[in-house]
Amino acid sequence: MTIDRLLPTQEAEDLLALTREIADKELAPRVDKHEREELYPEGLFRTLGEAGLLGLPYPEEYDGGGQPYEVYLQVIEELAARWAAVAVATSVHTMSAYALMTYGTEEQRQRWAPGILGGGMVGGYSLSEPQAGSDAAALTCKAVREAAGYRITGSKAWITHGGKADFYTLFARTSAGSRGISCFLAPGATEGLTFGRPEEKMGLHAIPTTAAHWDGALIEADRLIGSEGQGLQIALSALDSGRLGIAACATGVAQAALDAAVAYANERTAFGRKIIDHQGLGFVLADMAAAVDSARATYLDAARRRDAGRPYSRQASVAKLIATDAAMKVTTDAVQVYGGYGYTRDFPVERYMREAKIMQIFEGTNQIQRLVISRRLSRP
């Protein structure tokens, strides 16, 4: 169904209409085959970039879309309702551009932003390590300063678009302690950088997730973003925005599951009536709808605070927590609505359920979101 959205401008209305058109034409017809066969959608991100969908929340002067976050996130939701893996990768790309656009120098933005925001490049985010997931301060990948630049040695993990991205926002240790982490805009094609075999995941099959191995790779000194030791601050700031992207992805998947369940419940009959007319099932669908509406409301509240320049870190964690838990519940209920058919690959609801699970985990597990929320509550 087409969501009745409250958008701030006519331009935003037109952008959402364009997004739905592209999603229906380019994403929906391809998703089943690509997810089932684990095929990367070659050329698709260039199509999204040419449509202006890869730089939406960044300034137009750098080839961005100049859109508020509340509009950008609703674009992400529409993409996710058709193809979650593509929406997640788009969200990660946007988060990967954040360090450059927020902490980079004007010279750095002029040099790299047009390619990143204009659709010529796709980015990955390289923070996690095998032993440093939720505890980002524990990372050990090293960046040693030399005359020619920084020599990077170590391994990173769980990189969306690993081996496919044109650049990676990389976090590496330049000195000891939590203030010893620095941020780099690293080229995807770098001598000494290799990638592991794509992870065999439960869902999001079309976009690879890999480890990266830096074997003394040299990157130029001017690819340092911000100052040495500022990396953890940059990473955590970027994650606030990234969590909103995942909340929007989760809402899109939940909406798709709800739409499928409602359509099926209107077609299937039992005991002489459509199954939607049986109160027990009608109430399940009502709860699903309420969960989707609530998820959307929480991420939009956080986005509007961000757009207004107000603190939104707690609200971002609330949105990520509420939306991803809702997606898990709604997609599970959608499988239940379909009965035995829902457990087969003949219908998309089993895929939605698998896709929803990871959204409770990445960009900070939902246990970490509860920790963030509780700590914000205890502050005076």
mmCIF file of C-alpha atoms in Angstrom:
data_model
loop_
_atom_site.group_PDB
_atom_site.id
_atom_site.type_symbol
_atom_site.label_atom_id
_atom_site.label_comp_id
_atom_site.label_asym_id
_atom_site.label_seq_id
_atom_site.Cartn_x
_atom_site.Cartn_y
_atom_site.Cartn_z
ATOM 1 C CA MET A 1 0.000 0.000 0.000
ATOM 2 C CA THR A 2 1.010 3.638 -0.398
ATOM 3 C CA ILE A 3 1.650 5.167 3.014
ATOM 4 C CA ASP A 4 -0.241 8.339 3.880
ATOM 5 C CA ARG A 5 2.803 10.404 4.808
ATOM 6 C CA LEU A 6 2.985 13.887 6.301
ATOM 7 C CA LEU A 7 5.818 15.422 4.291
ATOM 8 C CA PRO A 8 7.178 18.954 4.743
ATOM 9 C CA THR A 9 7.258 20.126 1.103
ATOM 10 C CA GLN A 10 5.964 19.397 -2.376
ATOM 11 C CA GLU A 11 9.549 18.588 -3.336
ATOM 12 C CA ALA A 12 9.531 15.865 -0.695
ATOM 13 C CA GLU A 13 6.229 14.526 -2.040
ATOM 14 C CA ASP A 14 7.755 14.333 -5.520
ATOM 15 C CA LEU A 15 10.897 12.661 -4.176
ATOM 16 C CA LEU A 16 8.889 9.939 -2.414
ATOM 17 C CA ALA A 17 6.860 9.374 -5.573
ATOM 18 C CA LEU A 18 10.097 9.021 -7.566
ATOM 19 C CA THR A 19 11.470 6.617 -4.965
ATOM 20 C CA ARG A 20 8.384 4.413 -5.147
ATOM 21 C CA GLU A 21 8.596 4.401 -8.940
ATOM 22 C CA ILE A 22 12.248 3.357 -8.920
ATOM 23 C CA ALA A 23 11.692 0.815 -6.148
ATOM 24 C CA ASP A 24 8.789 -0.791 -7.994
ATOM 25 C CA LYS A 25 10.641 -0.834 -11.306
ATOM 26 C CA GLU A 26 14.232 -1.633 -10.302
ATOM 27 C CA LEU A 27 14.062 -3.354 -6.914
ATOM 28 C CA ALA A 28 10.833 -5.320 -6.567
ATOM 29 C CA PRO A 29 11.206 -7.375 -9.792
ATOM 30 C CA ARG A 30 14.779 -8.443 -8.897
ATOM 31 C CA VAL A 31 14.744 -9.042 -5.158
ATOM 32 C CA ASP A 32 13.546 -12.666 -5.041
ATOM 33 C CA LYS A 33 16.076 -13.993 -7.545
ATOM 34 C CA HIS A 34 19.004 -12.015 -6.157
ATOM 35 C CA GLU A 35 18.298 -12.902 -2.542
ATOM 36 C CA ARG A 36 17.669 -16.574 -3.312
ATOM 37 C CA GLU A 37 20.806 -16.934 -5.453
ATOM 38 C CA GLU A 38 22.956 -14.469 -3.457
ATOM 39 C CA LEU A 39 23.595 -12.332 -6.528
ATOM 40 C CA TYR A 40 25.020 -8.838 -6.169
ATOM 41 C CA PRO A 41 22.798 -6.260 -7.953
ATOM 42 C CA GLU A 42 25.374 -4.930 -10.404
ATOM 43 C CA GLY A 43 24.584 -1.425 -11.598
ATOM 44 C CA LEU A 44 21.729 -0.864 -9.170
ATOM 45 C CA PHE A 45 23.560 1.573 -6.907
ATOM 46 C CA ARG A 46 24.600 3.617 -9.921
ATOM 47 C CA THR A 47 20.907 3.820 -10.826
ATOM 48 C CA LEU A 48 20.083 5.001 -7.302
ATOM 49 C CA GLY A 49 22.954 7.475 -7.441
ATOM 50 C CA GLU A 50 21.868 8.924 -10.766
ATOM 51 C CA ALA A 51 18.418 9.432 -9.261
ATOM 52 C CA GLY A 52 20.011 11.399 -6.424
ATOM 53 C CA LEU A 53 19.182 8.868 -3.697
ATOM 54 C CA LEU A 54 22.717 8.285 -2.357
ATOM 55 C CA GLY A 55 23.369 11.728 -0.917
ATOM 56 C CA LEU A 56 19.961 12.937 0.180
ATOM 57 C CA PRO A 57 20.684 14.420 3.648
ATOM 58 C CA TYR A 58 23.814 16.315 2.585
ATOM 59 C CA PRO A 59 24.189 19.817 1.065
ATOM 60 C CA GLU A 60 23.454 20.401 -2.604
ATOM 61 C CA GLU A 61 26.718 22.320 -3.046
ATOM 62 C CA TYR A 62 28.531 18.972 -2.761
ATOM 63 C CA ASP A 63 26.066 17.165 -5.065
ATOM 64 C CA GLY A 64 23.905 16.047 -2.151
ATOM 65 C CA GLY A 65 20.136 16.199 -2.099
ATOM 66 C CA GLY A 66 19.732 18.913 0.528
ATOM 67 C CA GLN A 67 16.870 17.013 2.187
ATOM 68 C CA PRO A 68 16.036 16.920 5.903
ATOM 69 C CA TYR A 69 16.572 13.641 7.684
ATOM 70 C CA GLU A 70 12.840 13.075 8.096
ATOM 71 C CA VAL A 71 12.524 12.927 4.303
ATOM 72 C CA TYR A 72 15.678 10.883 3.707
ATOM 73 C CA LEU A 73 14.553 8.235 6.202
ATOM 74 C CA GLN A 74 11.181 7.853 4.525
ATOM 75 C CA VAL A 75 13.009 7.242 1.249
ATOM 76 C CA ILE A 76 15.013 4.515 3.006
ATOM 77 C CA GLU A 77 11.774 3.013 4.328
ATOM 78 C CA GLU A 78 10.286 2.834 0.827
ATOM 79 C CA LEU A 79 13.414 1.086 -0.479
ATOM 80 C CA ALA A 80 13.387 -1.372 2.425
ATOM 81 C CA ALA A 81 9.774 -2.305 1.791
ATOM 82 C CA ARG A 82 10.920 -3.664 -1.593
ATOM 83 C CA TRP A 83 14.474 -4.830 -0.873
ATOM 84 C CA ALA A 84 15.928 -4.664 2.612
ATOM 85 C CA ALA A 85 19.528 -5.445 1.637
ATOM 86 C CA VAL A 86 19.651 -2.523 -0.782
ATOM 87 C CA ALA A 87 18.095 -0.160 1.762
ATOM 88 C CA VAL A 88 20.584 -1.238 4.440
ATOM 89 C CA ALA A 89 23.501 -0.717 2.055
ATOM 90 C CA THR A 90 22.139 2.733 1.165
ATOM 91 C CA SER A 91 21.870 3.602 4.852
ATOM 92 C CA VAL A 92 25.440 2.382 5.445
ATOM 93 C CA HIS A 93 26.673 4.447 2.505
ATOM 94 C CA THR A 94 25.031 7.544 3.966
ATOM 95 C CA MET A 95 26.600 6.828 7.353
ATOM 96 C CA SER A 96 29.970 6.272 5.692
ATOM 97 C CA ALA A 97 29.788 9.773 4.193
ATOM 98 C CA TYR A 98 29.009 11.298 7.590
ATOM 99 C CA ALA A 99 32.599 11.551 8.852
ATOM 100 C CA LEU A 100 33.782 13.412 5.767
ATOM 101 C CA MET A 101 30.782 15.727 5.651
ATOM 102 C CA THR A 102 30.750 16.536 9.379
ATOM 103 C CA TYR A 103 34.416 16.404 10.425
ATOM 104 C CA GLY A 104 36.326 16.752 7.160
ATOM 105 C CA THR A 105 38.002 19.944 6.010
ATOM 106 C CA GLU A 106 36.536 22.032 3.224
ATOM 107 C CA GLU A 107 39.364 20.873 0.963
ATOM 108 C CA GLN A 108 38.539 17.224 1.711
ATOM 109 C CA ARG A 109 34.830 17.767 1.059
ATOM 110 C CA GLN A 110 35.523 19.543 -2.228
ATOM 111 C CA ARG A 111 37.804 16.703 -3.281
ATOM 112 C CA TRP A 112 35.736 13.644 -2.382
ATOM 113 C CA ALA A 113 32.136 14.604 -1.602
ATOM 114 C CA PRO A 114 30.828 15.032 -5.175
ATOM 115 C CA GLY A 115 31.800 11.469 -6.099
ATOM 116 C CA ILE A 116 30.433 10.047 -2.855
ATOM 117 C CA LEU A 117 27.168 11.974 -2.818
ATOM 118 C CA GLY A 118 26.590 12.192 -6.553
ATOM 119 C CA GLY A 119 26.405 8.456 -7.082
ATOM 120 C CA GLY A 120 29.836 7.765 -8.524
ATOM 121 C CA MET A 121 31.021 5.907 -5.423
ATOM 122 C CA VAL A 122 29.529 3.557 -2.845
ATOM 123 C CA GLY A 123 30.899 3.458 0.702
ATOM 124 C CA GLY A 124 31.367 0.983 3.527
ATOM 125 C CA TYR A 125 31.758 1.520 7.273
ATOM 126 C CA SER A 126 34.712 -0.226 8.892
ATOM 127 C CA LEU A 127 34.515 0.050 12.683
ATOM 128 C CA SER A 128 33.855 -3.431 14.121
ATOM 129 C CA GLU A 129 36.555 -6.029 14.695
ATOM 130 C CA PRO A 130 36.334 -9.722 15.613
ATOM 131 C CA GLN A 131 36.888 -8.871 19.296
ATOM 132 C CA ALA A 132 35.482 -5.330 19.234
ATOM 133 C CA GLY A 133 31.832 -5.131 18.251
ATOM 134 C CA SER A 134 29.703 -3.306 20.793
ATOM 135 C CA ASP A 135 32.914 -2.252 22.606
ATOM 136 C CA ALA A 136 34.312 -0.044 19.842
ATOM 137 C CA ALA A 137 36.987 1.384 22.143
ATOM 138 C CA ALA A 138 38.623 -2.062 22.250
ATOM 139 C CA LEU A 139 39.633 -2.063 18.583
ATOM 140 C CA THR A 140 43.239 -2.996 17.810
ATOM 141 C CA CYS A 141 43.709 -2.317 14.079
ATOM 142 C CA LYS A 142 46.705 0.054 13.989
ATOM 143 C CA ALA A 143 47.567 3.117 11.918
ATOM 144 C CA VAL A 144 51.243 4.058 12.233
ATOM 145 C CA ARG A 145 52.312 7.484 10.981
ATOM 146 C CA GLU A 146 55.114 7.520 8.431
ATOM 147 C CA ALA A 147 56.524 10.189 6.165
ATOM 148 C CA ALA A 148 54.396 8.955 3.267
ATOM 149 C CA GLY A 149 51.153 8.576 5.241
ATOM 150 C CA TYR A 150 49.671 5.969 7.580
ATOM 151 C CA ARG A 151 50.571 2.291 7.563
ATOM 152 C CA ILE A 152 47.455 0.230 8.448
ATOM 153 C CA THR A 153 47.763 -3.226 9.993
ATOM 154 C CA GLY A 154 44.989 -5.369 11.435
ATOM 155 C CA SER A 155 41.615 -6.934 10.716
ATOM 156 C CA LYS A 156 38.096 -5.510 10.603
ATOM 157 C CA ALA A 157 34.809 -7.417 10.599
ATOM 158 C CA TRP A 158 31.162 -7.246 9.502
ATOM 159 C CA ILE A 159 31.649 -4.771 6.681
ATOM 160 C CA THR A 160 28.527 -4.204 4.587
ATOM 161 C CA HIS A 161 29.573 -3.962 0.928
ATOM 162 C CA GLY A 162 32.960 -5.417 1.857
ATOM 163 C CA GLY A 163 35.052 -5.933 -1.278
ATOM 164 C CA LYS A 164 32.518 -4.028 -3.389
ATOM 165 C CA ALA A 165 32.653 -0.500 -1.937
ATOM 166 C CA ASP A 166 34.752 2.249 -3.512
ATOM 167 C CA PHE A 167 35.784 3.656 -0.131
ATOM 168 C CA TYR A 168 35.622 2.730 3.552
ATOM 169 C CA THR A 169 35.301 4.988 6.549
ATOM 170 C CA LEU A 170 37.975 3.223 8.570
ATOM 171 C CA PHE A 171 38.675 3.491 12.281
ATOM 172 C CA ALA A 172 42.141 2.497 13.465
ATOM 173 C CA ARG A 173 44.310 2.998 16.519
ATOM 174 C CA THR A 174 46.987 5.695 16.355
ATOM 175 C CA SER A 175 47.786 5.611 20.093
ATOM 176 C CA ALA A 176 46.667 3.886 23.297
ATOM 177 C CA GLY A 177 43.361 4.402 25.073
ATOM 178 C CA SER A 178 39.869 5.438 24.021
ATOM 179 C CA ARG A 179 41.270 8.726 22.718
ATOM 180 C CA GLY A 180 43.784 6.929 20.552
ATOM 181 C CA ILE A 181 41.405 5.997 17.722
ATOM 182 C CA SER A 182 41.456 7.925 14.448
ATOM 183 C CA CYS A 183 39.219 8.028 11.367
ATOM 184 C CA PHE A 184 40.337 7.651 7.750
ATOM 185 C CA LEU A 185 38.635 7.817 4.364
ATOM 186 C CA ALA A 186 40.310 4.756 2.866
ATOM 187 C CA PRO A 187 40.172 3.839 -0.847
ATOM 188 C CA GLY A 188 38.615 0.487 -1.606
ATOM 189 C CA ALA A 189 41.445 -0.371 -3.981
ATOM 190 C CA THR A 190 44.525 -0.206 -1.765
ATOM 191 C CA GLU A 191 47.594 -2.410 -2.028
ATOM 192 C CA GLY A 192 47.740 -4.551 1.076
ATOM 193 C CA LEU A 193 43.964 -4.520 1.634
ATOM 194 C CA THR A 194 42.173 -7.830 1.102
ATOM 195 C CA PHE A 195 38.736 -9.131 2.001
ATOM 196 C CA GLY A 196 37.519 -12.416 3.416
ATOM 197 C CA ARG A 197 34.909 -14.695 1.911
ATOM 198 C CA PRO A 198 31.418 -13.204 2.239
ATOM 199 C CA GLU A 199 29.661 -14.309 5.410
ATOM 200 C CA GLU A 200 26.948 -16.944 4.985
ATOM 201 C CA LYS A 201 24.124 -14.961 6.514
ATOM 202 C CA MET A 202 20.553 -15.688 7.510
ATOM 203 C CA GLY A 203 19.321 -12.841 5.312
ATOM 204 C CA LEU A 204 20.402 -9.805 3.263
ATOM 205 C CA HIS A 205 22.041 -12.228 0.852
ATOM 206 C CA ALA A 206 22.482 -9.946 -2.152
ATOM 207 C CA ILE A 207 24.905 -7.528 -0.472
ATOM 208 C CA PRO A 208 28.158 -9.080 0.809
ATOM 209 C CA THR A 209 29.283 -8.731 4.410
ATOM 210 C CA THR A 210 32.969 -9.503 4.856
ATOM 211 C CA ALA A 211 36.053 -9.142 7.010
ATOM 212 C CA ALA A 212 38.884 -6.894 5.817
ATOM 213 C CA HIS A 213 42.588 -7.516 6.328
ATOM 214 C CA TRP A 214 45.066 -4.643 6.300
ATOM 215 C CA ASP A 215 48.567 -6.009 5.788
ATOM 216 C CA GLY A 216 50.708 -2.902 6.221
ATOM 217 C CA ALA A 217 48.660 -1.011 3.646
ATOM 218 C CA LEU A 218 49.684 2.618 3.129
ATOM 219 C CA ILE A 219 47.105 5.368 2.832
ATOM 220 C CA GLU A 220 47.835 9.048 2.281
ATOM 221 C CA ALA A 221 48.067 11.339 5.296
ATOM 222 C CA ASP A 222 45.407 13.670 3.909
ATOM 223 C CA ARG A 223 42.853 10.881 4.258
ATOM 224 C CA LEU A 224 42.802 11.389 8.017
ATOM 225 C CA ILE A 225 39.346 12.795 8.871
ATOM 226 C CA GLY A 226 39.290 15.126 11.855
ATOM 227 C CA SER A 227 42.315 15.039 14.135
ATOM 228 C CA GLU A 228 44.249 12.078 15.469
ATOM 229 C CA GLY A 229 42.417 10.619 18.458
ATOM 230 C CA GLN A 230 39.008 11.975 17.397
ATOM 231 C CA GLY A 231 37.891 8.730 15.793
ATOM 232 C CA LEU A 232 35.750 7.307 18.581
ATOM 233 C CA GLN A 233 33.829 10.580 18.873
ATOM 234 C CA ILE A 234 33.249 10.520 15.112
ATOM 235 C CA ALA A 235 32.181 6.867 15.145
ATOM 236 C CA LEU A 236 29.658 7.270 17.942
ATOM 237 C CA SER A 237 28.226 10.432 16.396
ATOM 238 C CA ALA A 238 27.820 8.678 13.052
ATOM 239 C CA LEU A 239 26.101 5.728 14.728
ATOM 240 C CA ASP A 240 23.329 7.978 16.055
ATOM 241 C CA SER A 241 22.435 8.827 12.469
ATOM 242 C CA GLY A 242 23.026 5.260 11.309
ATOM 243 C CA ARG A 243 20.616 3.919 13.923
ATOM 244 C CA LEU A 244 17.882 6.049 12.422
ATOM 245 C CA GLY A 245 18.643 4.554 9.027
ATOM 246 C CA ILE A 246 18.235 1.050 10.426
ATOM 247 C CA ALA A 247 15.018 2.067 12.200
ATOM 248 C CA ALA A 248 13.658 3.200 8.837
ATOM 249 C CA CYS A 249 14.790 -0.051 7.183
ATOM 250 C CA ALA A 250 13.083 -2.079 9.897
ATOM 251 C CA THR A 251 9.889 -0.076 9.489
ATOM 252 C CA GLY A 252 9.916 -0.699 5.742
ATOM 253 C CA VAL A 253 10.302 -4.449 6.212
ATOM 254 C CA ALA A 254 7.529 -4.452 8.828
ATOM 255 C CA GLN A 255 5.249 -2.485 6.504
ATOM 256 C CA ALA A 256 5.890 -4.958 3.690
ATOM 257 C CA ALA A 257 5.070 -7.861 6.018
ATOM 258 C CA LEU A 258 1.899 -6.159 7.196
ATOM 259 C CA ASP A 259 0.783 -5.445 3.629
ATOM 260 C CA ALA A 260 1.384 -9.062 2.615
ATOM 261 C CA ALA A 261 -0.475 -10.404 5.650
ATOM 262 C CA VAL A 262 -3.480 -8.130 5.112
ATOM 263 C CA ALA A 263 -3.681 -9.070 1.427
ATOM 264 C CA TYR A 264 -3.507 -12.774 2.252
ATOM 265 C CA ALA A 265 -6.075 -12.450 5.035
ATOM 266 C CA ASN A 266 -8.481 -10.821 2.589
ATOM 267 C CA GLU A 267 -8.044 -13.645 0.075
ATOM 268 C CA ARG A 268 -7.952 -16.727 2.311
ATOM 269 C CA THR A 269 -11.205 -18.126 3.657
ATOM 270 C CA ALA A 270 -11.941 -20.407 6.608
ATOM 271 C CA PHE A 271 -15.278 -21.535 8.005
ATOM 272 C CA GLY A 272 -17.046 -19.671 5.215
ATOM 273 C CA ARG A 273 -15.478 -16.247 5.888
ATOM 274 C CA LYS A 274 -12.361 -14.337 4.966
ATOM 275 C CA ILE A 275 -9.844 -14.992 7.702
ATOM 276 C CA ILE A 276 -9.454 -11.252 8.334
ATOM 277 C CA ASP A 277 -13.085 -11.268 9.521
ATOM 278 C CA HIS A 278 -12.280 -13.689 12.330
ATOM 279 C CA GLN A 279 -11.701 -11.584 15.421
ATOM 280 C CA GLY A 280 -8.678 -13.540 16.603
ATOM 281 C CA LEU A 281 -6.781 -12.856 13.386
ATOM 282 C CA GLY A 282 -8.203 -9.362 12.914
ATOM 283 C CA PHE A 283 -6.767 -8.355 16.277
ATOM 284 C CA VAL A 284 -3.348 -9.760 15.344
ATOM 285 C CA LEU A 285 -3.359 -7.627 12.191
ATOM 286 C CA ALA A 286 -4.481 -4.595 14.199
ATOM 287 C CA ASP A 287 -1.554 -5.037 16.590
ATOM 288 C CA MET A 288 0.791 -5.369 13.622
ATOM 289 C CA ALA A 289 -0.506 -2.121 12.137
ATOM 290 C CA ALA A 290 -0.161 -0.324 15.467
ATOM 291 C CA ALA A 291 3.434 -1.556 15.773
ATOM 292 C CA VAL A 292 4.350 -0.299 12.302
ATOM 293 C CA ASP A 293 2.767 3.115 12.923
ATOM 294 C CA SER A 294 4.568 3.381 16.271
ATOM 295 C CA ALA A 295 7.912 2.461 14.715
ATOM 296 C CA ARG A 296 7.512 5.137 12.057
ATOM 297 C CA ALA A 297 6.511 7.733 14.624
ATOM 298 C CA THR A 298 9.576 7.087 16.791
ATOM 299 C CA TYR A 299 12.098 7.417 13.983
ATOM 300 C CA LEU A 300 10.390 10.528 12.637
ATOM 301 C CA ASP A 301 10.434 12.141 16.080
ATOM 302 C CA ALA A 302 14.180 11.544 16.359
ATOM 303 C CA ALA A 303 14.778 12.735 12.789
ATOM 304 C CA ARG A 304 12.870 15.958 13.340
ATOM 305 C CA ARG A 305 14.928 16.647 16.461
ATOM 306 C CA ARG A 306 18.077 16.059 14.435
ATOM 307 C CA ASP A 307 16.848 18.396 11.705
ATOM 308 C CA ALA A 308 16.101 21.068 14.304
ATOM 309 C CA GLY A 309 19.613 20.833 15.726
ATOM 310 C CA ARG A 310 18.379 19.447 19.026
ATOM 311 C CA PRO A 311 19.933 16.511 20.936
ATOM 312 C CA TYR A 312 18.584 13.242 19.572
ATOM 313 C CA SER A 313 20.956 10.473 20.686
ATOM 314 C CA ARG A 314 18.479 8.964 23.160
ATOM 315 C CA GLN A 315 15.623 9.278 20.679
ATOM 316 C CA ALA A 316 17.761 7.569 18.008
ATOM 317 C CA SER A 317 18.325 4.629 20.336
ATOM 318 C CA VAL A 318 14.622 4.523 21.200
ATOM 319 C CA ALA A 319 13.743 4.525 17.494
ATOM 320 C CA LYS A 320 16.222 1.774 16.687
ATOM 321 C CA LEU A 321 15.003 -0.324 19.618
ATOM 322 C CA ILE A 322 11.278 0.151 18.985
ATOM 323 C CA ALA A 323 11.409 -0.190 15.194
ATOM 324 C CA THR A 324 13.590 -3.294 15.065
ATOM 325 C CA ASP A 325 11.740 -5.098 17.855
ATOM 326 C CA ALA A 326 8.496 -4.204 16.084
ATOM 327 C CA ALA A 327 9.836 -5.553 12.783
ATOM 328 C CA MET A 328 10.767 -8.842 14.418
ATOM 329 C CA LYS A 329 7.307 -9.197 15.975
ATOM 330 C CA VAL A 330 5.392 -8.068 12.885
ATOM 331 C CA THR A 331 7.286 -10.332 10.496
ATOM 332 C CA THR A 332 6.889 -13.306 12.845
ATOM 333 C CA ASP A 333 3.158 -12.625 13.044
ATOM 334 C CA ALA A 334 2.991 -12.323 9.246
ATOM 335 C CA VAL A 335 4.410 -15.843 8.944
ATOM 336 C CA GLN A 336 1.759 -16.993 11.429
ATOM 337 C CA VAL A 337 -1.015 -15.381 9.378
ATOM 338 C CA TYR A 338 0.077 -17.394 6.361
ATOM 339 C CA GLY A 339 0.147 -20.605 8.389
ATOM 340 C CA GLY A 340 2.182 -23.400 6.808
ATOM 341 C CA TYR A 341 2.587 -21.398 3.609
ATOM 342 C CA GLY A 342 4.390 -18.695 5.554
ATOM 343 C CA TYR A 343 7.149 -21.153 6.404
ATOM 344 C CA THR A 344 7.878 -21.802 2.723
ATOM 345 C CA ARG A 345 9.872 -19.755 0.245
ATOM 346 C CA ASP A 346 6.859 -19.506 -2.024
ATOM 347 C CA PHE A 347 5.882 -16.338 -0.160
ATOM 348 C CA PRO A 348 8.082 -13.405 0.917
ATOM 349 C CA VAL A 349 7.117 -13.301 4.589
ATOM 350 C CA GLU A 350 9.737 -15.873 5.606
ATOM 351 C CA ARG A 351 12.384 -13.622 4.027
ATOM 352 C CA TYR A 352 11.057 -10.596 5.875
ATOM 353 C CA MET A 353 11.344 -12.510 9.135
ATOM 354 C CA ARG A 354 14.971 -13.439 8.431
ATOM 355 C CA GLU A 355 15.810 -9.884 7.412
ATOM 356 C CA ALA A 356 14.249 -8.384 10.514
ATOM 357 C CA LYS A 357 16.467 -10.376 12.884
ATOM 358 C CA ILE A 358 19.757 -8.709 11.941
ATOM 359 C CA MET A 359 18.241 -5.278 12.480
ATOM 360 C CA GLN A 360 18.075 -5.995 16.207
ATOM 361 C CA ILE A 361 21.828 -6.590 16.106
ATOM 362 C CA PHE A 362 23.759 -4.175 13.893
ATOM 363 C CA GLU A 363 24.426 -0.474 14.502
ATOM 364 C CA GLY A 364 24.505 -1.458 18.167
ATOM 365 C CA THR A 365 22.509 -4.394 19.522
ATOM 366 C CA ASN A 366 19.194 -3.610 21.153
ATOM 367 C CA GLN A 367 20.807 -4.385 24.498
ATOM 368 C CA ILE A 368 23.276 -1.565 23.778
ATOM 369 C CA GLN A 369 20.336 0.712 22.882
ATOM 370 C CA ARG A 370 18.805 0.019 26.287
ATOM 371 C CA LEU A 371 22.146 0.869 27.884
ATOM 372 C CA VAL A 372 22.323 4.166 25.978
ATOM 373 C CA ILE A 373 18.752 5.047 26.920
ATOM 374 C CA SER A 374 19.204 4.201 30.593
ATOM 375 C CA ARG A 375 22.390 6.252 30.847
ATOM 376 C CA ARG A 376 20.671 9.260 29.296
ATOM 377 C CA LEU A 377 17.893 8.951 31.834
ATOM 378 C CA SER A 378 20.344 9.052 34.733
ATOM 379 C CA ARG A 379 21.968 12.292 33.646
ATOM 380 C CA PRO A 380 20.942 15.437 35.561
#
